[in-house]
mmCIF file of C-alpha atoms and ligand atoms in Angstrom:
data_model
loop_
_atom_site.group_PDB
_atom_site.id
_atom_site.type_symbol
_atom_site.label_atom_id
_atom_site.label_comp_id
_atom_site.label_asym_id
_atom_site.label_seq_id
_atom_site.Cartn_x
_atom_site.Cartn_y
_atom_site.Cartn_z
ATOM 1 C CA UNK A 15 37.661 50.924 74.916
ATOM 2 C CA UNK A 16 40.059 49.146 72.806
ATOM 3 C CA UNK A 17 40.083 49.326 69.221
ATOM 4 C CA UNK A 18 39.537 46.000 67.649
ATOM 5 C CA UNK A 19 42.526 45.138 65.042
ATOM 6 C CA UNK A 20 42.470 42.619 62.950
ATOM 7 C CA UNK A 21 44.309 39.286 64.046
ATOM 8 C CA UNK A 22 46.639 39.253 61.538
ATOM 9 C CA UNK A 23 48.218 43.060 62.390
ATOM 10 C CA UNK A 24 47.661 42.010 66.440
ATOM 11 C CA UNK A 25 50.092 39.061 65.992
ATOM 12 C CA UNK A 26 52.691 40.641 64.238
ATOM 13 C CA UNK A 27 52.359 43.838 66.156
ATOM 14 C CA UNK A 28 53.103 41.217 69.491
ATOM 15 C CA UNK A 29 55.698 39.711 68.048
ATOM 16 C CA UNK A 30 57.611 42.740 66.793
ATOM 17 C CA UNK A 31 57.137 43.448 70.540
ATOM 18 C CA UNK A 32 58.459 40.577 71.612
ATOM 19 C CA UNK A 33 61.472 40.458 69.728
ATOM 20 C CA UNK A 34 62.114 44.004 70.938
ATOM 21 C CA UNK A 35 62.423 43.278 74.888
ATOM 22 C CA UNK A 36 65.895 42.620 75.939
ATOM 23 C CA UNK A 37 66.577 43.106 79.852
ATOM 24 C CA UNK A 38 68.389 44.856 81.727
ATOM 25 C CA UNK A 39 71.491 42.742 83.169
ATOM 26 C CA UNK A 40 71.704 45.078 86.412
ATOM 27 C CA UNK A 41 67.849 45.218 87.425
ATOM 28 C CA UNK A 42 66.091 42.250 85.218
ATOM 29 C CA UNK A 43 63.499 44.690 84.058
ATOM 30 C CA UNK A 44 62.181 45.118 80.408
ATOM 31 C CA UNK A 45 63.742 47.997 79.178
ATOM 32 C CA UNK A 46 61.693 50.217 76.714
ATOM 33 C CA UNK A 47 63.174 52.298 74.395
ATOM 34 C CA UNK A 48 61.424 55.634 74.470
ATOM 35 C CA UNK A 49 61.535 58.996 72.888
ATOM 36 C CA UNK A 50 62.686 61.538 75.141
ATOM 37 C CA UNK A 51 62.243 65.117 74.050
ATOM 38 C CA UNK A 52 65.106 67.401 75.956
ATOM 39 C CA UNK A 53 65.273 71.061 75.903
ATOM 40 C CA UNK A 54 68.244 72.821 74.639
ATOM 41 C CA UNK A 55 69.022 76.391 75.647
ATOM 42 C CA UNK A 56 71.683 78.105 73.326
ATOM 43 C CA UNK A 57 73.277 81.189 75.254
ATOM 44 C CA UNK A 58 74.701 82.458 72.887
ATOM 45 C CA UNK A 59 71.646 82.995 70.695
ATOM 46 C CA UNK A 60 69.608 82.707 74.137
ATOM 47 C CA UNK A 61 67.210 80.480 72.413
ATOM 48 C CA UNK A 62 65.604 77.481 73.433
ATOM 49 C CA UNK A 63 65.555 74.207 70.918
ATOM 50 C CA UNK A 64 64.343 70.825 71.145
ATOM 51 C CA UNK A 65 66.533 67.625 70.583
ATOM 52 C CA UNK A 66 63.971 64.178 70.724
ATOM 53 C CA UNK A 67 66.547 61.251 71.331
ATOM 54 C CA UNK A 68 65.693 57.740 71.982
ATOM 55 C CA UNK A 69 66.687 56.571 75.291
ATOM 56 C CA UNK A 70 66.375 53.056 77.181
ATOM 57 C CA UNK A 71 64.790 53.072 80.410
ATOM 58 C CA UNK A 72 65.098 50.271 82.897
ATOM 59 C CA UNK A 73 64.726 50.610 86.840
ATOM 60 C CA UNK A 74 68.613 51.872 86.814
ATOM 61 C CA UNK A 75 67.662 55.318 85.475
ATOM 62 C CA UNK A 76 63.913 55.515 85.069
ATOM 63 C CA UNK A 77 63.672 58.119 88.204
ATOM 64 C CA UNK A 78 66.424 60.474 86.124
ATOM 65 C CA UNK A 79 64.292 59.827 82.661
ATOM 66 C CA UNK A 80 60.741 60.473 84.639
ATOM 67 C CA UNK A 81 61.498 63.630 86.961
HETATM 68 ZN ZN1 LIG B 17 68.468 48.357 84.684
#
């Protein structure tokens, strides 16, 4: 189920979307921008940290974003 939202926040929650979408010029689809979590291993400490980065993803590199 869908939570109902007020029409007021739906609107500007679709139009903040809308002004958001830009294509891609190489495949033509939306691209989203999403926040992609990568795992950093340090040798030298051998420890393992987290970097979150925001990354566009279009049909060019969806398959290397989504393994
Ligand atoms: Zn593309």
């Amino acid at each position: 189920m869908v939570k109902r939202v007020s029409r007021g926040f739906a609107e500007k929650a679709a139009k903040a979307l809308k002004d958001n979408k830009k294509h891609c010029a190489v495949c033509g689809e939306v691209i989203e921008l999403v926040k992609h979590v990568v795992t950093v291993t340090d040798p030298a400490t051998d420890s393992i940290r987290f970097r979150e980065k925001m990354v566009s993803i279009c049909g060019c590199n969806r398959n290397e974003i989504y393994k």
